[in-house]
Amino acid sequence: MTPPDTPSSDPSRPDLRPPDLLELELLPALDAALLAGRADQLLSPLRLVAPGSAPEDSHPGGEPPAVDRGEIAAALRVTNDAYGHPRAAELASRLADAETRVVVTGQQPGLLGGPLYTLSKAVAAMRWAAELERRGHPAVAVFWMATEDHDFAEVAKIAVPGRDEVVELDLGEDPEPLVPVGMRTFGSAVVELLDGWRQAVYGDEYEAWIDRVATWYRPDGRFGEAFARLMVAMLGEHCPLLADSMLPEIKRAQRPSMRRLVEHRDELEAALAAADRAIEDAGHALQVRPQRDTSPLFLLHRGERRRIEWRGPEGFVLRGLDDFEGDVAELLETVDENPAVVSPGVLARPALQDAVFGTYLLLLGPGELAYLPQAAPVYRLLEIAPPAVALRPQALVLTRYERERLDELELALDDLVIGAVDPAAVVAEKAGEDFVAPVLERIEAELASLEGPALALDPNLESPLEKTLAHVRRGLETFNSKVEAAAKRHHETLARR
């Protein structure tokens, strides 16, 4: 998605338009079917905002769900003010208003901000909210920081542009499997990682920024807070309200929904299984592996986040623990008295998130959209007003140098995105270094022209002529291999860039 007034949509540079993932068939098949309107029934009761349309077109009546967000809004004002958000009070006040339309997106709080699409999600949420405001509707954007997730490998690595190539950095092996990332500190490994970042980047202008980032990403720093401060620093007044999923006010607001997921577990199990069958019957693969007799909720036990699995009509166990048995009555009591230790899995998170915010528009990535049909039954069970759903925009960042290089080599971004070209081969070809083959062709033609006169003079000259041709061919082929190796060495740096 590129606004029409941005430089990258300059009609004089047609090859620099952002590649369309749908056109290039790089989206999951179910996403493509949803965007084409061929799988609406699988997403029900949610509705996808068709490209070029407005959320109102996907909402019955066009009105936002009636949800009391007062307590959560007050808490987000405090936390976002602590993050340094310049509009914390204004946006929190807007969130508290029942008439406000809430645009929600989110991601795990990845290291140094995580993948680029995390930033594009945040920017897009603010732009959707601004568009709703332009249409005369009060709106606010909220970014859900999934700090309850425990996938350390997903949040503990980052790729940064280096002098000659992309450099991958990480915090090493997971020291505390199953511990939610929101409860973790970075540890001493972050110091070495920041040093690696300094060595990778080019130009002194990055030094001040890395020094600033290092004040948040320090050994005793936490993923959620560091991520939030970084987002505010990058986006300023355009930053959405940042909502930590472990915030006590959010957990209290989730109690009714989590209780219902436990009480109606058999009904939910049947609904999820039916949704999976419908998706497969439509010819699509399941994005999330089915887990029968399993709750979409996790329980924090001894500092570890473990999946709840049902045992019999009134019992449950925790996955991976042989010494734990509980009953449903105790679990319901935990939900009521200590909701902070209960958290949703991938299929329950969207609905619980939208229940507490009364989400009007939910902004998702391709992978998330692909699993949303499997999560749709949770919305029906919880009787949540379904939000409209939109696919996040794609973002591709190119420096001026990279744009000039693409122009020089006459390359299209689409070719690079889908891997249709070998950059090294293109660079060598454009440099005109394939100069041996034409010479070989001319020499072979000249030697072939000797055959007639030579054989007319003496038929015994045929064998010497063939040997001469073979000798010349081998010699030039050997020389050509050396030329190709030299060209590869000469251009490998440019190809990496």
Short mmCIF file of C-alpha atoms in Angstrom, two decimals:
data_model
loop_
_atom_site.label_atom_id
_atom_site.label_comp_id
_atom_site.label_asym_id
_atom_site.label_seq_id
_atom_site.Cartn_x
_atom_site.Cartn_y
_atom_site.Cartn_z
CA MET A 1 0.00 0.00 0.00
CA THR A 2 1.67 3.20 -1.16
CA PRO A 3 -0.12 6.55 -0.78
CA PRO A 4 -0.44 8.31 -4.14
CA ASP A 5 1.57 11.30 -3.00
CA THR A 6 4.74 9.44 -2.00
CA PRO A 7 7.95 9.46 -4.10
CA SER A 8 7.93 5.69 -4.59
CA SER A 9 4.73 5.94 -6.63
CA ASP A 10 6.29 8.34 -9.14
CA PRO A 11 4.92 7.28 -12.57
CA SER A 12 8.34 7.88 -14.08
CA ARG A 13 9.62 4.91 -12.06
CA PRO A 14 7.06 2.20 -12.85
CA ASP A 15 9.35 -0.65 -11.76
CA LEU A 16 9.64 0.80 -8.25
CA ARG A 17 6.00 0.32 -7.32
CA PRO A 18 5.68 -2.02 -4.33
CA PRO A 19 5.28 -5.59 -5.61
CA ASP A 20 1.74 -6.86 -5.06
CA LEU A 21 1.93 -10.13 -3.13
CA LEU A 22 -1.49 -11.21 -4.38
CA GLU A 23 -0.56 -10.63 -8.02
CA LEU A 24 2.71 -12.51 -7.52
CA GLU A 25 0.83 -15.40 -5.87
CA LEU A 26 2.94 -15.10 -2.72
CA LEU A 27 0.00 -15.00 -0.30
CA PRO A 28 -1.41 -18.15 1.31
CA ALA A 29 -4.10 -19.72 -0.86
CA LEU A 30 -6.79 -19.08 1.75
CA ASP A 31 -5.83 -15.39 1.91
CA ALA A 32 -6.16 -15.14 -1.87
CA ALA A 33 -9.58 -16.79 -1.72
CA LEU A 34 -10.74 -14.42 1.02
CA LEU A 35 -9.52 -11.35 -0.83
CA ALA A 36 -11.28 -12.55 -3.97
CA GLY A 37 -14.54 -13.03 -2.04
CA ARG A 38 -14.55 -16.81 -2.60
CA ALA A 39 -14.36 -17.87 1.06
CA ASP A 40 -16.52 -15.40 2.97
CA GLN A 41 -18.45 -18.19 4.69
CA LEU A 42 -15.24 -19.54 6.26
CA LEU A 43 -14.51 -16.20 7.96
CA SER A 44 -18.05 -15.61 9.27
CA PRO A 45 -19.03 -13.84 11.51
CA LEU A 46 -16.04 -11.63 10.67
CA ARG A 47 -15.99 -9.71 7.40
CA LEU A 48 -12.98 -8.80 5.28
CA VAL A 49 -12.66 -5.23 4.10
CA ALA A 50 -12.26 -5.53 0.35
CA PRO A 51 -9.35 -3.57 -1.15
CA GLY A 52 -10.48 -0.04 -1.90
CA SER A 53 -13.51 -0.15 0.40
CA ALA A 54 -14.14 1.24 3.89
CA PRO A 55 -14.73 -0.61 7.19
CA GLU A 56 -18.31 0.71 7.26
CA ASP A 57 -19.03 -1.51 4.25
CA SER A 58 -18.21 -4.57 6.36
CA HIS A 59 -20.14 -3.61 9.51
CA PRO A 60 -23.88 -4.18 9.88
CA GLY A 61 -25.24 -0.74 10.71
CA GLY A 62 -21.73 0.66 10.67
CA GLU A 63 -21.72 1.34 14.43
CA PRO A 64 -18.90 0.42 16.83
CA PRO A 65 -19.56 -2.28 19.47
CA ALA A 66 -20.75 -0.95 22.83
CA VAL A 67 -17.92 -1.77 25.26
CA ASP A 68 -16.94 -0.07 28.53
CA ARG A 69 -13.25 0.70 28.07
CA GLY A 70 -12.92 3.24 30.88
CA GLU A 71 -10.67 1.24 33.21
CA ILE A 72 -8.42 0.03 30.42
CA ALA A 73 -8.18 3.52 28.92
CA ALA A 74 -7.09 4.97 32.26
CA ALA A 75 -4.41 2.31 32.61
CA LEU A 76 -3.15 2.85 29.07
CA ARG A 77 -2.87 6.56 29.73
CA VAL A 78 -0.49 5.84 32.61
CA THR A 79 1.62 3.24 30.82
CA ASN A 80 1.86 5.15 27.54
CA ASP A 81 2.79 8.32 29.38
CA ALA A 82 5.60 6.32 31.02
CA TYR A 83 6.73 5.15 27.56
CA GLY A 84 7.02 8.81 26.57
CA HIS A 85 4.00 8.85 24.23
CA PRO A 86 3.29 12.54 23.50
CA ARG A 87 -0.46 11.93 22.97
CA ALA A 88 -1.09 9.40 25.75
CA ALA A 89 -3.77 11.47 27.50
CA GLU A 90 -5.54 12.48 24.28
CA LEU A 91 -5.70 8.98 22.79
CA ALA A 92 -6.66 7.35 26.09
CA SER A 93 -9.52 9.83 26.51
CA ARG A 94 -10.70 9.00 23.01
CA LEU A 95 -10.49 5.27 23.78
CA ALA A 96 -12.70 5.73 26.84
CA ASP A 97 -15.48 7.24 24.71
CA ALA A 98 -17.99 4.52 23.78
CA GLU A 99 -18.59 6.21 20.41
CA THR A 100 -14.98 5.81 19.34
CA ARG A 101 -14.13 3.27 16.64
CA VAL A 102 -11.07 1.26 17.67
CA VAL A 103 -8.55 0.02 15.10
CA VAL A 104 -6.44 -2.80 16.56
CA THR A 105 -3.29 -4.47 15.35
CA GLY A 106 -0.40 -6.11 17.17
CA GLN A 107 2.66 -8.29 17.31
CA GLN A 108 5.08 -9.84 19.74
CA PRO A 109 7.53 -7.24 21.12
CA GLY A 110 10.43 -8.28 18.92
CA LEU A 111 14.07 -7.45 19.55
CA LEU A 112 14.92 -3.91 18.37
CA GLY A 113 11.36 -3.57 17.10
CA GLY A 114 11.22 -6.93 15.35
CA PRO A 115 10.49 -7.45 11.64
CA LEU A 116 9.76 -4.41 9.48
CA TYR A 117 6.11 -5.45 9.13
CA THR A 118 5.65 -4.71 12.84
CA LEU A 119 6.29 -1.05 12.12
CA SER A 120 4.11 -1.11 9.01
CA LYS A 121 1.25 -2.53 11.09
CA ALA A 122 1.51 0.31 13.60
CA VAL A 123 1.65 2.97 10.90
CA ALA A 124 -1.26 1.42 9.01
CA ALA A 125 -3.42 1.29 12.15
CA MET A 126 -2.89 5.01 12.70
CA ARG A 127 -3.67 5.74 9.05
CA TRP A 128 -6.89 3.70 9.22
CA ALA A 129 -7.89 5.64 12.35
CA ALA A 130 -7.08 8.92 10.62
CA GLU A 131 -9.21 7.90 7.62
CA LEU A 132 -12.15 7.11 9.90
CA GLU A 133 -11.70 10.51 11.53
CA ARG A 134 -11.69 12.12 8.10
CA ARG A 135 -15.01 10.42 7.42
CA GLY A 136 -16.45 12.00 10.54
CA HIS A 137 -16.10 9.13 13.02
CA PRO A 138 -14.06 9.40 16.24
CA ALA A 139 -11.35 6.74 16.08
CA VAL A 140 -8.21 5.56 17.84
CA ALA A 141 -5.51 3.03 16.99
CA VAL A 142 -4.30 0.44 19.52
CA PHE A 143 -1.24 -1.78 19.17
CA TRP A 144 -1.51 -5.05 21.11
CA MET A 145 1.89 -6.10 22.46
CA ALA A 146 1.69 -9.88 22.82
CA THR A 147 3.95 -10.11 25.88
CA GLU A 148 2.19 -13.27 27.14
CA ASP A 149 3.60 -15.34 24.27
CA HIS A 150 6.60 -17.51 25.12
CA ASP A 151 8.15 -18.02 21.66
CA PHE A 152 11.62 -16.73 22.53
CA ALA A 153 13.09 -17.68 19.16
CA GLU A 154 10.63 -15.37 17.42
CA VAL A 155 11.46 -12.28 19.48
CA ALA A 156 15.18 -12.80 20.21
CA LYS A 157 16.63 -12.28 16.72
CA ILE A 158 16.87 -9.43 14.25
CA ALA A 159 18.26 -8.78 10.79
CA VAL A 160 19.89 -5.40 10.11
CA PRO A 161 21.34 -3.91 6.91
CA GLY A 162 25.13 -3.99 7.03
CA ARG A 163 27.80 -2.45 4.85
CA ASP A 164 27.68 -5.19 2.24
CA GLU A 165 24.92 -7.58 3.28
CA VAL A 166 22.14 -8.27 5.74
CA VAL A 167 23.51 -9.17 9.18
CA GLU A 168 21.56 -11.47 11.51
CA LEU A 169 21.90 -10.97 15.26
CA ASP A 170 20.33 -12.90 18.15
CA LEU A 171 20.41 -13.36 21.91
CA GLY A 172 21.48 -17.00 21.73
CA GLU A 173 19.74 -20.08 23.08
CA ASP A 174 16.52 -19.81 25.08
CA PRO A 175 17.56 -19.82 28.75
CA GLU A 176 13.98 -20.13 30.10
CA PRO A 177 11.66 -22.14 27.82
CA LEU A 178 7.93 -21.54 28.38
CA VAL A 179 8.46 -18.24 30.25
CA PRO A 180 6.37 -15.41 28.72
CA VAL A 181 8.56 -12.84 27.00
CA GLY A 182 6.96 -10.09 29.08
CA MET A 183 8.52 -11.61 32.19
CA ARG A 184 12.04 -11.83 30.74
CA THR A 185 15.03 -9.53 30.84
CA PHE A 186 17.50 -9.39 27.94
CA GLY A 187 20.50 -10.52 29.97
CA SER A 188 24.15 -9.83 29.20
CA ALA A 189 23.83 -11.17 25.64
CA VAL A 190 22.20 -7.91 24.58
CA VAL A 191 25.47 -6.03 25.10
CA GLU A 192 27.28 -8.23 22.59
CA LEU A 193 24.33 -7.98 20.22
CA LEU A 194 24.43 -4.17 20.25
CA ASP A 195 28.18 -4.29 19.60
CA GLY A 196 27.47 -6.50 16.59
CA TRP A 197 24.92 -3.96 15.38
CA ARG A 198 27.46 -1.15 15.65
CA GLN A 199 29.98 -3.10 13.60
CA ALA A 200 27.41 -4.03 10.96
CA VAL A 201 25.99 -0.61 10.10
CA TYR A 202 27.72 1.97 7.97
CA GLY A 203 28.05 5.65 8.74
CA ASP A 204 28.60 7.62 11.93
CA GLU A 205 25.03 8.91 11.84
CA TYR A 206 23.87 5.63 13.40
CA GLU A 207 25.99 5.99 16.54
CA ALA A 208 23.69 8.40 18.36
CA TRP A 209 20.64 6.27 17.56
CA ILE A 210 22.27 3.04 18.74
CA ASP A 211 23.35 4.78 21.95
CA ARG A 212 19.74 5.81 22.54
CA VAL A 213 18.38 2.36 21.81
CA ALA A 214 20.96 0.89 24.21
CA THR A 215 19.32 2.81 27.09
CA TRP A 216 16.25 0.61 26.66
CA TYR A 217 17.88 -2.61 25.44
CA ARG A 218 20.16 -3.23 28.41
CA PRO A 219 20.77 -6.42 30.44
CA ASP A 220 18.05 -5.61 33.00
CA GLY A 221 15.62 -4.29 30.38
CA ARG A 222 12.39 -6.09 29.50
CA PHE A 223 11.02 -6.93 26.07
CA GLY A 224 7.70 -5.15 26.43
CA GLU A 225 8.89 -1.84 27.85
CA ALA A 226 11.93 -1.59 25.55
CA PHE A 227 9.74 -2.30 22.53
CA ALA A 228 7.19 0.31 23.58
CA ARG A 229 9.79 3.01 24.15
CA LEU A 230 11.37 2.23 20.78
CA MET A 231 8.00 2.48 18.98
CA VAL A 232 7.26 5.83 20.59
CA ALA A 233 10.73 7.10 19.71
CA MET A 234 10.28 6.12 16.06
CA LEU A 235 6.66 7.17 15.54
CA GLY A 236 6.22 10.03 18.02
CA GLU A 237 2.73 11.52 17.89
CA HIS A 238 1.81 9.04 15.16
CA CYS A 239 2.30 6.06 17.48
CA PRO A 240 -0.82 4.04 18.39
CA LEU A 241 -1.74 3.50 22.01
CA LEU A 242 0.46 0.60 23.14
CA ALA A 243 -1.36 -2.10 25.10
CA ASP A 244 0.68 -4.66 27.03
CA SER A 245 -1.38 -7.88 27.01
CA MET A 246 -0.23 -8.58 30.59
CA LEU A 247 -1.66 -5.31 31.90
CA PRO A 248 -3.78 -6.12 35.02
CA GLU A 249 -6.72 -4.06 33.77
CA ILE A 250 -6.77 -5.99 30.49
CA LYS A 251 -6.58 -9.33 32.29
CA ARG A 252 -9.50 -8.38 34.56
CA ALA A 253 -11.56 -7.36 31.55
CA GLN A 254 -10.89 -10.76 29.95
CA ARG A 255 -12.33 -12.75 32.86
CA PRO A 256 -15.88 -13.21 31.50
CA SER A 257 -14.60 -14.39 28.12
CA MET A 258 -12.04 -16.79 29.59
CA ARG A 259 -14.64 -18.19 31.98
CA ARG A 260 -17.02 -18.82 29.08
CA LEU A 261 -14.28 -20.62 27.11
CA VAL A 262 -13.88 -22.99 30.06
CA GLU A 263 -17.57 -23.47 30.81
CA HIS A 264 -18.50 -24.12 27.16
CA ARG A 265 -15.41 -26.18 26.32
CA ASP A 266 -17.35 -29.04 24.69
CA GLU A 267 -19.35 -26.66 22.52
CA LEU A 268 -16.19 -24.83 21.51
CA GLU A 269 -14.40 -28.10 20.72
CA ALA A 270 -17.19 -29.12 18.35
CA ALA A 271 -17.28 -25.70 16.70
CA LEU A 272 -13.50 -25.62 16.13
CA ALA A 273 -13.56 -29.11 14.63
CA ALA A 274 -16.41 -28.13 12.31
CA ALA A 275 -14.52 -25.03 11.18
CA ASP A 276 -11.43 -27.11 10.42
CA ARG A 277 -13.48 -29.54 8.34
CA ALA A 278 -15.09 -26.72 6.40
CA ILE A 279 -11.70 -25.20 5.57
CA GLU A 280 -10.29 -28.53 4.40
CA ASP A 281 -13.46 -29.38 2.46
CA ALA A 282 -12.99 -26.08 0.62
CA GLY A 283 -9.56 -27.29 -0.46
CA HIS A 284 -7.41 -25.19 1.89
CA ALA A 285 -4.69 -26.24 4.32
CA LEU A 286 -5.06 -25.52 8.03
CA GLN A 287 -2.72 -22.80 9.26
CA VAL A 288 -2.90 -24.02 12.87
CA ARG A 289 -2.55 -27.73 13.64
CA PRO A 290 -5.74 -29.05 15.28
CA GLN A 291 -5.40 -29.99 18.95
CA ARG A 292 -8.45 -31.86 20.13
CA ASP A 293 -9.47 -32.13 23.80
CA THR A 294 -7.31 -29.07 24.33
CA SER A 295 -8.27 -25.63 25.59
CA PRO A 296 -7.30 -22.49 23.65
CA LEU A 297 -6.03 -21.20 26.99
CA PHE A 298 -2.69 -21.50 28.78
CA LEU A 299 -1.99 -21.51 32.53
CA LEU A 300 1.11 -19.99 34.09
CA HIS A 301 2.41 -22.63 36.52
CA ARG A 302 5.73 -22.32 38.37
CA GLY A 303 6.71 -19.53 36.01
CA GLU A 304 6.03 -21.60 32.88
CA ARG A 305 3.19 -21.05 30.41
CA ARG A 306 1.61 -24.43 29.67
CA ARG A 307 -1.33 -25.50 27.51
CA ILE A 308 -4.48 -26.68 29.31
CA GLU A 309 -5.69 -30.13 28.18
CA TRP A 310 -9.06 -31.54 29.25
CA ARG A 311 -9.25 -34.86 31.06
CA GLY A 312 -12.72 -36.30 31.54
CA PRO A 313 -15.82 -34.20 32.15
CA GLU A 314 -14.40 -32.09 34.99
CA GLY A 315 -10.62 -32.44 34.97
CA PHE A 316 -7.60 -30.95 33.23
CA VAL A 317 -3.84 -31.37 33.06
CA LEU A 318 -1.00 -29.14 31.86
CA ARG A 319 0.91 -30.26 28.80
CA GLY A 320 4.34 -31.62 29.61
CA LEU A 321 3.69 -32.08 33.35
CA ASP A 322 3.16 -35.58 34.72
CA ASP A 323 2.67 -34.45 38.33
CA PHE A 324 -0.22 -32.01 37.78
CA GLU A 325 -3.94 -32.68 37.83
CA GLY A 326 -6.62 -30.08 38.31
CA ASP A 327 -10.36 -29.77 38.14
CA VAL A 328 -12.44 -27.29 36.20
CA ALA A 329 -13.92 -25.71 39.32
CA GLU A 330 -10.41 -24.74 40.48
CA LEU A 331 -9.60 -23.38 37.03
CA LEU A 332 -12.70 -21.19 37.04
CA GLU A 333 -11.76 -19.92 40.48
CA THR A 334 -8.29 -19.05 39.13
CA VAL A 335 -9.83 -17.14 36.22
CA ASP A 336 -11.95 -15.12 38.66
CA GLU A 337 -9.32 -14.45 41.30
CA ASN A 338 -6.03 -14.41 39.39
CA PRO A 339 -6.67 -13.88 35.65
CA ALA A 340 -3.05 -12.78 35.16
CA VAL A 341 -1.94 -16.43 35.11
CA VAL A 342 -4.40 -17.42 32.37
CA SER A 343 -3.67 -16.41 28.78
CA PRO A 344 -5.10 -17.14 25.34
CA GLY A 345 -3.45 -19.18 22.61
CA VAL A 346 -3.35 -18.24 18.95
CA LEU A 347 -7.00 -19.13 18.23
CA ALA A 348 -8.47 -17.37 21.29
CA ARG A 349 -6.28 -14.25 21.37
CA PRO A 350 -8.03 -12.26 18.60
CA ALA A 351 -11.48 -12.73 20.14
CA LEU A 352 -10.36 -11.94 23.71
CA GLN A 353 -8.51 -8.89 22.46
CA ASP A 354 -11.53 -7.66 20.50
CA ALA A 355 -13.89 -8.38 23.40
CA VAL A 356 -12.13 -5.94 25.73
CA PHE A 357 -11.55 -3.22 23.13
CA GLY A 358 -14.76 -3.53 21.15
CA THR A 359 -12.59 -3.60 18.04
CA TYR A 360 -14.12 -1.97 14.97
CA LEU A 361 -11.33 -2.85 12.53
CA LEU A 362 -8.74 -5.60 13.02
CA LEU A 363 -5.53 -5.28 11.00
CA LEU A 364 -3.69 -8.55 10.32
CA GLY A 365 -0.75 -9.98 8.41
CA PRO A 366 -1.11 -12.73 5.78
CA GLY A 367 -0.30 -15.55 8.20
CA GLU A 368 -2.75 -14.23 10.79
CA LEU A 369 -5.50 -13.82 8.22
CA ALA A 370 -4.94 -17.41 7.09
CA TYR A 371 -5.67 -18.79 10.57
CA LEU A 372 -8.54 -16.43 11.39
CA PRO A 373 -11.19 -18.77 9.85
CA GLN A 374 -10.07 -21.35 12.44
CA ALA A 375 -10.53 -18.75 15.18
CA ALA A 376 -13.92 -17.50 13.95
CA PRO A 377 -15.92 -19.97 16.15
CA VAL A 378 -14.51 -18.31 19.27
CA TYR A 379 -16.22 -15.05 18.28
CA ARG A 380 -19.54 -16.86 17.88
CA LEU A 381 -19.22 -18.67 21.20
CA LEU A 382 -18.34 -15.49 23.09
CA GLU A 383 -21.09 -13.55 21.27
CA ILE A 384 -18.62 -10.78 20.47
CA ALA A 385 -19.55 -8.12 17.95
CA PRO A 386 -17.26 -9.14 15.09
CA PRO A 387 -14.83 -6.51 13.78
CA ALA A 388 -14.13 -5.84 10.15
CA VAL A 389 -10.80 -7.33 9.08
CA ALA A 390 -8.17 -5.80 6.80
CA LEU A 391 -4.86 -7.12 5.54
CA ARG A 392 -1.87 -5.08 6.65
CA PRO A 393 -0.02 -3.17 3.93
CA GLN A 394 3.32 -4.37 2.67
CA ALA A 395 6.34 -2.17 3.19
CA LEU A 396 9.56 -2.20 1.21
CA VAL A 397 12.27 0.25 2.18
CA LEU A 398 14.87 1.23 -0.40
CA THR A 399 17.66 3.77 -0.01
CA ARG A 400 18.37 6.27 -2.76
CA TYR A 401 21.46 4.25 -3.64
CA GLU A 402 19.40 1.08 -4.08
CA ARG A 403 16.83 2.85 -6.25
CA GLU A 404 19.58 4.26 -8.46
CA ARG A 405 21.20 0.84 -8.76
CA LEU A 406 17.90 -0.74 -9.81
CA ASP A 407 17.46 1.97 -12.43
CA GLU A 408 20.99 1.43 -13.70
CA LEU A 409 20.52 -2.34 -14.04
CA GLU A 410 16.94 -1.98 -15.35
CA LEU A 411 15.66 -4.42 -12.73
CA ALA A 412 12.05 -4.67 -11.52
CA LEU A 413 11.32 -5.20 -7.84
CA ASP A 414 8.89 -7.99 -8.70
CA ASP A 415 11.73 -10.05 -10.19
CA LEU A 416 13.78 -9.72 -7.01
CA VAL A 417 10.87 -10.39 -4.64
CA ILE A 418 9.90 -13.67 -6.31
CA GLY A 419 13.53 -14.71 -6.92
CA ALA A 420 13.14 -14.77 -10.71
CA VAL A 421 16.63 -13.41 -11.31
CA ASP A 422 20.15 -14.21 -10.12
CA PRO A 423 21.56 -10.83 -9.03
CA ALA A 424 25.16 -11.92 -9.66
CA ALA A 425 24.36 -13.04 -13.20
CA VAL A 426 22.45 -9.84 -13.92
CA VAL A 427 25.29 -7.68 -12.66
CA ALA A 428 27.84 -9.54 -14.78
CA GLU A 429 25.64 -9.42 -17.86
CA LYS A 430 24.97 -5.70 -17.52
CA ALA A 431 28.69 -5.10 -17.12
CA GLY A 432 29.26 -6.68 -20.55
CA GLU A 433 31.76 -9.27 -19.36
CA ASP A 434 30.43 -12.15 -21.47
CA PHE A 435 32.90 -11.28 -24.24
CA VAL A 436 34.61 -14.65 -24.80
CA ALA A 437 31.68 -16.59 -26.28
CA PRO A 438 31.23 -14.29 -29.31
CA VAL A 439 34.97 -14.54 -30.08
CA LEU A 440 34.81 -18.34 -29.84
CA GLU A 441 31.89 -18.36 -32.27
CA ARG A 442 33.82 -16.25 -34.79
CA ILE A 443 36.96 -18.41 -34.49
CA GLU A 444 34.95 -21.60 -34.96
CA ALA A 445 33.32 -20.10 -38.06
CA GLU A 446 36.71 -19.06 -39.50
CA LEU A 447 38.26 -22.48 -38.86
CA ALA A 448 35.23 -24.16 -40.40
CA SER A 449 35.77 -22.07 -43.53
CA LEU A 450 39.19 -23.73 -43.91
CA GLU A 451 37.71 -27.18 -44.22
CA GLY A 452 36.74 -27.02 -47.91
CA PRO A 453 40.01 -25.66 -49.34
CA ALA A 454 42.14 -27.83 -47.02
CA LEU A 455 40.42 -31.11 -47.85
CA ALA A 456 40.44 -30.27 -51.53
CA LEU A 457 44.21 -29.91 -51.26
CA ASP A 458 44.73 -33.05 -49.13
CA PRO A 459 42.00 -35.20 -47.44
CA ASN A 460 44.50 -36.13 -44.71
CA LEU A 461 44.26 -32.55 -43.36
CA GLU A 462 40.81 -33.29 -41.85
CA SER A 463 42.21 -34.80 -38.63
CA PRO A 464 44.73 -31.99 -37.96
CA LEU A 465 41.99 -29.43 -38.57
CA GLU A 466 39.66 -31.11 -36.06
CA LYS A 467 42.45 -31.28 -33.47
CA THR A 468 43.24 -27.62 -34.03
CA LEU A 469 39.58 -26.68 -33.55
CA ALA A 470 39.30 -28.77 -30.39
CA HIS A 471 42.53 -27.27 -29.00
CA VAL A 472 41.33 -23.70 -29.65
CA ARG A 473 37.91 -24.46 -28.14
CA ARG A 474 39.45 -25.94 -24.95
CA GLY A 475 41.83 -23.03 -24.61
CA LEU A 476 39.10 -20.39 -24.94
CA GLU A 477 36.76 -22.30 -22.62
CA THR A 478 39.50 -22.41 -19.97
CA PHE A 479 40.12 -18.72 -20.46
CA ASN A 480 36.36 -18.02 -20.27
CA SER A 481 36.07 -19.84 -16.92
CA LYS A 482 38.82 -17.60 -15.53
CA VAL A 483 37.02 -14.52 -16.88
CA GLU A 484 33.77 -15.64 -15.24
CA ALA A 485 35.50 -16.24 -11.90
CA ALA A 486 37.11 -12.82 -12.05
CA ALA A 487 33.78 -11.19 -12.91
CA LYS A 488 32.07 -12.99 -10.03
CA ARG A 489 34.70 -11.79 -7.57
CA HIS A 490 34.50 -8.30 -8.99
CA HIS A 491 30.72 -8.04 -8.61
CA GLU A 492 29.86 -10.24 -5.64
CA THR A 493 29.79 -7.23 -3.30
CA LEU A 494 27.43 -5.37 -5.60
CA ALA A 495 25.24 -8.49 -5.96
CA ARG A 496 24.96 -8.82 -2.15
CA ARG A 497 23.91 -5.20 -1.85
#
